[in-house]
mmCIF file of C-alpha atoms in Angstrom:
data_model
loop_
_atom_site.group_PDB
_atom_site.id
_atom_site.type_symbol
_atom_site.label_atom_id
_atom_site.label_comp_id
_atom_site.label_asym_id
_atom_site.label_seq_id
_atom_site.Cartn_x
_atom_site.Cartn_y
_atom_site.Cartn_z
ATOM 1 C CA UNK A 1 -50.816 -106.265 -63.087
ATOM 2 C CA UNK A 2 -49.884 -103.559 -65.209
ATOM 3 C CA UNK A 3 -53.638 -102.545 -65.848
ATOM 4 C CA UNK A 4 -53.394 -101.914 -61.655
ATOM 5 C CA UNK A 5 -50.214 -100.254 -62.151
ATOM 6 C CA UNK A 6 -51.626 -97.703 -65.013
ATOM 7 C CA UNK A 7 -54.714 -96.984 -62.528
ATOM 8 C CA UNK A 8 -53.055 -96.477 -59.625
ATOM 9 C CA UNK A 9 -50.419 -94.096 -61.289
ATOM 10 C CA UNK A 10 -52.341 -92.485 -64.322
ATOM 11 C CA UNK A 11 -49.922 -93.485 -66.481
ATOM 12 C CA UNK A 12 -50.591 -92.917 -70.420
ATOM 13 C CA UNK A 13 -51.889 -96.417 -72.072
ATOM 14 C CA UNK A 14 -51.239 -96.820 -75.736
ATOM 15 C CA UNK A 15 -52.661 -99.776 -77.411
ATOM 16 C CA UNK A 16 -52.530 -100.922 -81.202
ATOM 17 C CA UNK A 17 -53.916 -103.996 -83.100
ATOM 18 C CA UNK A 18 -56.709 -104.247 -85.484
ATOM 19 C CA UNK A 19 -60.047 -104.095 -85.479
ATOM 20 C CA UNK A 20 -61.060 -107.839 -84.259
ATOM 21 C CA UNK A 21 -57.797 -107.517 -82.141
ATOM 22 C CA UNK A 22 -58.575 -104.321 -80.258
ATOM 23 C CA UNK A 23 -62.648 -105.494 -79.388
ATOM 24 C CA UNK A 24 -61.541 -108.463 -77.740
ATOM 25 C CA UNK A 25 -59.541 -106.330 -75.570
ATOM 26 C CA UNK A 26 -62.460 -103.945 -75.108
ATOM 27 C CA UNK A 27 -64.417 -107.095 -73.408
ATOM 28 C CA UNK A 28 -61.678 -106.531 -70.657
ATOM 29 C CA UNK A 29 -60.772 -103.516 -70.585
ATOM 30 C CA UNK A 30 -62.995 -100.096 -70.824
ATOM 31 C CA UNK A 31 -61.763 -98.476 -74.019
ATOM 32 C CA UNK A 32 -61.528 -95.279 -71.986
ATOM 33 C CA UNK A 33 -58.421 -96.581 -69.988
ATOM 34 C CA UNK A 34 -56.365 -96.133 -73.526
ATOM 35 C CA UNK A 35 -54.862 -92.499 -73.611
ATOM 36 C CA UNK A 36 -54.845 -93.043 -77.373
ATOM 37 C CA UNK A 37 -56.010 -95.911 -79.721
ATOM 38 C CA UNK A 38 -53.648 -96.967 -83.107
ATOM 39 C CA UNK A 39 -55.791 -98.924 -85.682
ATOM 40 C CA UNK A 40 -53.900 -101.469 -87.948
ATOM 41 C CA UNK A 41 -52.363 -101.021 -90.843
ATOM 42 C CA UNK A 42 -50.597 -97.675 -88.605
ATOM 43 C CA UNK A 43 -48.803 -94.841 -90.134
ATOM 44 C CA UNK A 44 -46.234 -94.886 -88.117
ATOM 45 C CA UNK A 45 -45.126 -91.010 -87.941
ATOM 46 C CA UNK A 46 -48.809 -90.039 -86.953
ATOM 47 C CA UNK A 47 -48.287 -92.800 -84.863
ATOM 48 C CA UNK A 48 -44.599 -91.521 -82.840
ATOM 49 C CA UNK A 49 -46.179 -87.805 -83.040
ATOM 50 C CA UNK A 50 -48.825 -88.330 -80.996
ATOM 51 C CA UNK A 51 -47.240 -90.441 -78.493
ATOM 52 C CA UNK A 52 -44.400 -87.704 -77.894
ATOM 53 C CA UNK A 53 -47.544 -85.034 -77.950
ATOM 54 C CA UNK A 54 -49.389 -86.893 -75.090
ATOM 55 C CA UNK A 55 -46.205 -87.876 -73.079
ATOM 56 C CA UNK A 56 -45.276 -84.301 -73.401
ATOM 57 C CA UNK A 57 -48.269 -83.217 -71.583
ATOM 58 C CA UNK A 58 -48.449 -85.978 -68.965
ATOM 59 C CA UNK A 59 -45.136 -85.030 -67.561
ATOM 60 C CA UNK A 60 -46.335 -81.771 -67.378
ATOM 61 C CA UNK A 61 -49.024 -82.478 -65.605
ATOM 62 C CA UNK A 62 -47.095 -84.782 -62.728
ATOM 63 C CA UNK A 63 -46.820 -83.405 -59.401
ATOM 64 C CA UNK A 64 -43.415 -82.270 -58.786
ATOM 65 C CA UNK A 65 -42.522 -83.314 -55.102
ATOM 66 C CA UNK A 66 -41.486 -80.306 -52.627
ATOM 67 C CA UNK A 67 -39.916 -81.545 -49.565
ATOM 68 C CA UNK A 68 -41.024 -79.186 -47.084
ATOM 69 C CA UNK A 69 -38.528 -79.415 -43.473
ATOM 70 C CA UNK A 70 -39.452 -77.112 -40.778
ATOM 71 C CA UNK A 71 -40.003 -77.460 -37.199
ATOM 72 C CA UNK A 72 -43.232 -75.375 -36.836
ATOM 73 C CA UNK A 73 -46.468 -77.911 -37.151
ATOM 74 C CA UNK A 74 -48.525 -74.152 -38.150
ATOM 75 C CA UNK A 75 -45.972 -73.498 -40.939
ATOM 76 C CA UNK A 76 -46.005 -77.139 -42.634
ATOM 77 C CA UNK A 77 -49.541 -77.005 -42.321
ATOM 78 C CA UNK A 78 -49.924 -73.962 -44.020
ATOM 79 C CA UNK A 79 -47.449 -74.722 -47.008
ATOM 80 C CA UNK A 80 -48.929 -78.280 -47.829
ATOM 81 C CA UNK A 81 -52.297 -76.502 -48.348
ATOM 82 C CA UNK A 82 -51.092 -73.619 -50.408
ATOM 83 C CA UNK A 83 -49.281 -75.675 -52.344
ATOM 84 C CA UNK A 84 -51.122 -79.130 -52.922
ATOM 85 C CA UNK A 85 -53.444 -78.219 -55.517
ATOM 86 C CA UNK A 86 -50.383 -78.023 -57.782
ATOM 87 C CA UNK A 87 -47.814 -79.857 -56.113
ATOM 88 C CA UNK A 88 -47.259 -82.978 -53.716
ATOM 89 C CA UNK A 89 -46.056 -81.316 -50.935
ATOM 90 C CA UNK A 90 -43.976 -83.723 -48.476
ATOM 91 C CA UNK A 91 -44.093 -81.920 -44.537
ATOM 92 C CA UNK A 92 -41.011 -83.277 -42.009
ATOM 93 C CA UNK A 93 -40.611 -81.541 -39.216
ATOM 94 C CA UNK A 94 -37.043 -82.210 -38.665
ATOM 95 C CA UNK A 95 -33.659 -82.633 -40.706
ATOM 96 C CA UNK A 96 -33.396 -85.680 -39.555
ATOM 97 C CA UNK A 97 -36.892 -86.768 -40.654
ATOM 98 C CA UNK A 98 -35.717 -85.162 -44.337
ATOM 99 C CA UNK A 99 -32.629 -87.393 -44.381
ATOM 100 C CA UNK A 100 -34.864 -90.557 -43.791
ATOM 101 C CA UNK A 101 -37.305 -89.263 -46.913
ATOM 102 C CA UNK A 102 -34.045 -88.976 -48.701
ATOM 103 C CA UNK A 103 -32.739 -92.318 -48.217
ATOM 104 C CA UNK A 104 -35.712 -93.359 -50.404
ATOM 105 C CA UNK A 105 -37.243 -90.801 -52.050
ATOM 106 C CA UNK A 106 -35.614 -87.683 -54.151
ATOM 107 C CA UNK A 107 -38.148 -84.784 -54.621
ATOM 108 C CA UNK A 108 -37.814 -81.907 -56.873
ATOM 109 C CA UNK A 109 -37.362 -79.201 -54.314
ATOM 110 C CA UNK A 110 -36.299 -79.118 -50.813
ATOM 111 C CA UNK A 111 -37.871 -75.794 -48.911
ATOM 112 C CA UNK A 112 -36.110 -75.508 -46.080
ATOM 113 C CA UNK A 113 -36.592 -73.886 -42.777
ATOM 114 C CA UNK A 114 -33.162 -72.133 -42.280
ATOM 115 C CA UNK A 115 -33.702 -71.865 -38.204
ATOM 116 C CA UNK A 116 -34.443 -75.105 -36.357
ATOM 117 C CA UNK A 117 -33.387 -77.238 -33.271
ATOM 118 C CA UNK A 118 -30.423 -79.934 -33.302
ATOM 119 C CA UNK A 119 -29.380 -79.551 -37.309
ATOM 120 C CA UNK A 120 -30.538 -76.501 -38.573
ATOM 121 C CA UNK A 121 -30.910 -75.461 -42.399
ATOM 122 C CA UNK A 122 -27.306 -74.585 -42.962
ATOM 123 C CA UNK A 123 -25.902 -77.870 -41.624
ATOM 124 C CA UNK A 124 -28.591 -79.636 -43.612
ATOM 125 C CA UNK A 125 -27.709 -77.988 -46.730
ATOM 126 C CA UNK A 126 -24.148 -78.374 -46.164
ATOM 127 C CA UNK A 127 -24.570 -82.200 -45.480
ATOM 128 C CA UNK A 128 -26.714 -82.759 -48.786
ATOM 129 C CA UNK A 129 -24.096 -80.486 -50.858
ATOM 130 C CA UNK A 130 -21.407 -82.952 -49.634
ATOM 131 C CA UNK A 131 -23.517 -86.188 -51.000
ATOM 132 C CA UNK A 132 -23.429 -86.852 -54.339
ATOM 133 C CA UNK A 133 -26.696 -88.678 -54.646
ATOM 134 C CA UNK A 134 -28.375 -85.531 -53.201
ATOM 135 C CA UNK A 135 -25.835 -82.451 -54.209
ATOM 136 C CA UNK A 136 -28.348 -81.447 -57.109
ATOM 137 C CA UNK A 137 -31.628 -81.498 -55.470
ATOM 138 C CA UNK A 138 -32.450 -77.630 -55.151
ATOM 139 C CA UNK A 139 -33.156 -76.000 -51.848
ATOM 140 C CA UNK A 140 -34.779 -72.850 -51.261
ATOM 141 C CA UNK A 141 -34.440 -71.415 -47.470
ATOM 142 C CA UNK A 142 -37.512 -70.534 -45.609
ATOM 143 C CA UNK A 143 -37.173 -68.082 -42.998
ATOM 144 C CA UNK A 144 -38.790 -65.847 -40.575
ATOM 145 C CA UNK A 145 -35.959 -63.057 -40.890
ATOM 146 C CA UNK A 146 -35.101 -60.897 -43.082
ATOM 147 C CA UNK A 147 -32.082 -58.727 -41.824
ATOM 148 C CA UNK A 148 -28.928 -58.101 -43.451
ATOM 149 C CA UNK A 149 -26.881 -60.174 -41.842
ATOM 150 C CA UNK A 150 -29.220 -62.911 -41.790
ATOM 151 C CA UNK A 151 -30.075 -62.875 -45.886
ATOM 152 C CA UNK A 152 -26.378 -62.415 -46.332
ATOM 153 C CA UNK A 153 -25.840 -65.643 -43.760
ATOM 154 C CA UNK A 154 -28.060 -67.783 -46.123
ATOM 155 C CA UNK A 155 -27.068 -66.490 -49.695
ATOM 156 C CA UNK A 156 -23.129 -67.333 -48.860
ATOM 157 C CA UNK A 157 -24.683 -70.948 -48.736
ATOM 158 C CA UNK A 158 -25.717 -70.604 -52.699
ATOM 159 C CA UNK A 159 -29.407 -72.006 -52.376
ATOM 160 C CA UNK A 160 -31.481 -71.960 -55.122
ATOM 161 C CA UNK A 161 -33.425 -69.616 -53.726
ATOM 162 C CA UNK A 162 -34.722 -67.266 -50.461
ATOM 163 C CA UNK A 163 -38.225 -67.060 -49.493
ATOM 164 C CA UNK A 164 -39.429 -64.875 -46.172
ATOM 165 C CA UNK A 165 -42.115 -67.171 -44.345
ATOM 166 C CA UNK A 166 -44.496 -64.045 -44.146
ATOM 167 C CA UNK A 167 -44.911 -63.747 -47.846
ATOM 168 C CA UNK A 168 -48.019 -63.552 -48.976
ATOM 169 C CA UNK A 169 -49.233 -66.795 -49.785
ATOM 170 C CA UNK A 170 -50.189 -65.861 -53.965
ATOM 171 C CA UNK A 171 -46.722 -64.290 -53.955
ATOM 172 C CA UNK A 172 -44.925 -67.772 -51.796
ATOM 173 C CA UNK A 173 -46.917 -69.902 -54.477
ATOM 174 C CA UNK A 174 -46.132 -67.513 -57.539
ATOM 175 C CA UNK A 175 -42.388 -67.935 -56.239
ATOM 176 C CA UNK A 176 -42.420 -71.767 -56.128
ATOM 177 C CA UNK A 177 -44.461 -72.081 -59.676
ATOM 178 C CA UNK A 178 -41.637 -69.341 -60.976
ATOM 179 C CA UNK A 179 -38.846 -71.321 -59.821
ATOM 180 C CA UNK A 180 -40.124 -74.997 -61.526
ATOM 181 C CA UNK A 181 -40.885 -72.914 -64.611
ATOM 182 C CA UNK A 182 -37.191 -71.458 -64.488
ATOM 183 C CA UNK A 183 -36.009 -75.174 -64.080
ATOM 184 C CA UNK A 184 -37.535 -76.353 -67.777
ATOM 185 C CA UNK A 185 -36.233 -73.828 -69.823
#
């Protein structure tokens, strides 16, 4: 039912009618499920303005999904609670248990561990630049190193981005907000 649907999701309601119309409904339905209410006759500009104004700020406030593939339990732990309060953070612990969330899901961000067992970051990045479904989906490499030859290793790859796994935390999450705000502009 799309009432369920709206619930579930927190997706913005809009209803319009007239009076009579809209308290009938209200004998269903709690009048605070509407995200905004349009009384009949409607001026229609008021009307389209505050629609775009409130689905403006609703997709501003939806999670973005970070994909976060890493073989260390401790470190997936640790970046699904920095970042949940502001993000829904997705923890594999494998590439190949970040190409089964790909085959249905495609998040905003992939952070990506860029030393692990059996397919490591680089081969994982290569393999998603090569697939067109996934070729766009940013990665930023997560790593415990940060020699030269190491952060020139991952930057010939072109990720979106390079983040040392002993950041700071505030500085990590400052990073991650930075990068999403980079990505609207």
């Amino acid at each position: 039912m799309i009432v369920d649907h709206a619930i579930k999701h927190k997706t913005p309601v809009f209803v319009m009618g007239n009076v009579e119309e809209l308290e009938k409904l209200w004998e269903t339905l709690p009048k605070q499920m509407f995200t905004d209410i349009f009384i009949r006759p409607i001026n229609v500009v008021e009307m389209v303005e505050n629609i775009k104004r409130q689905m403006d700020e609703y997709y501003k406030m939806k999670k973005r999904t970070i994909l976060a593939v890493d073989d260390s339990g401790v470190i997936l732990r640790n970046i699904k609670t920095l970042l949940e309060d502001k993000y829904q953070v997705i923890p594999v612990n494998s590439s190949e248990m970040a190409i089964k969330y790909l085959a249905l899901n495609i998040p905003d961000l992939i952070l990506l561990d860029y030393e692990m067992p059996i397919v490591d970051g680089r081969q994982f990045m290569q393999m998603i630049r090569e697939d067109t479904e996934f070729q766009n989906i940013p990665i930023i490499f997560l790593t415990g190193k940060n020699d030269a030859q190491t952060v020139m290793d991952v930057m010939s790859l072109k990720p979106n981005g390079y983040l040392l796994k002993s950041m700071d935390a505030q500085k990590l999450h400052a990073a991650i907000d930075d990068f999403f705000k980079k990505q609207t502009k």
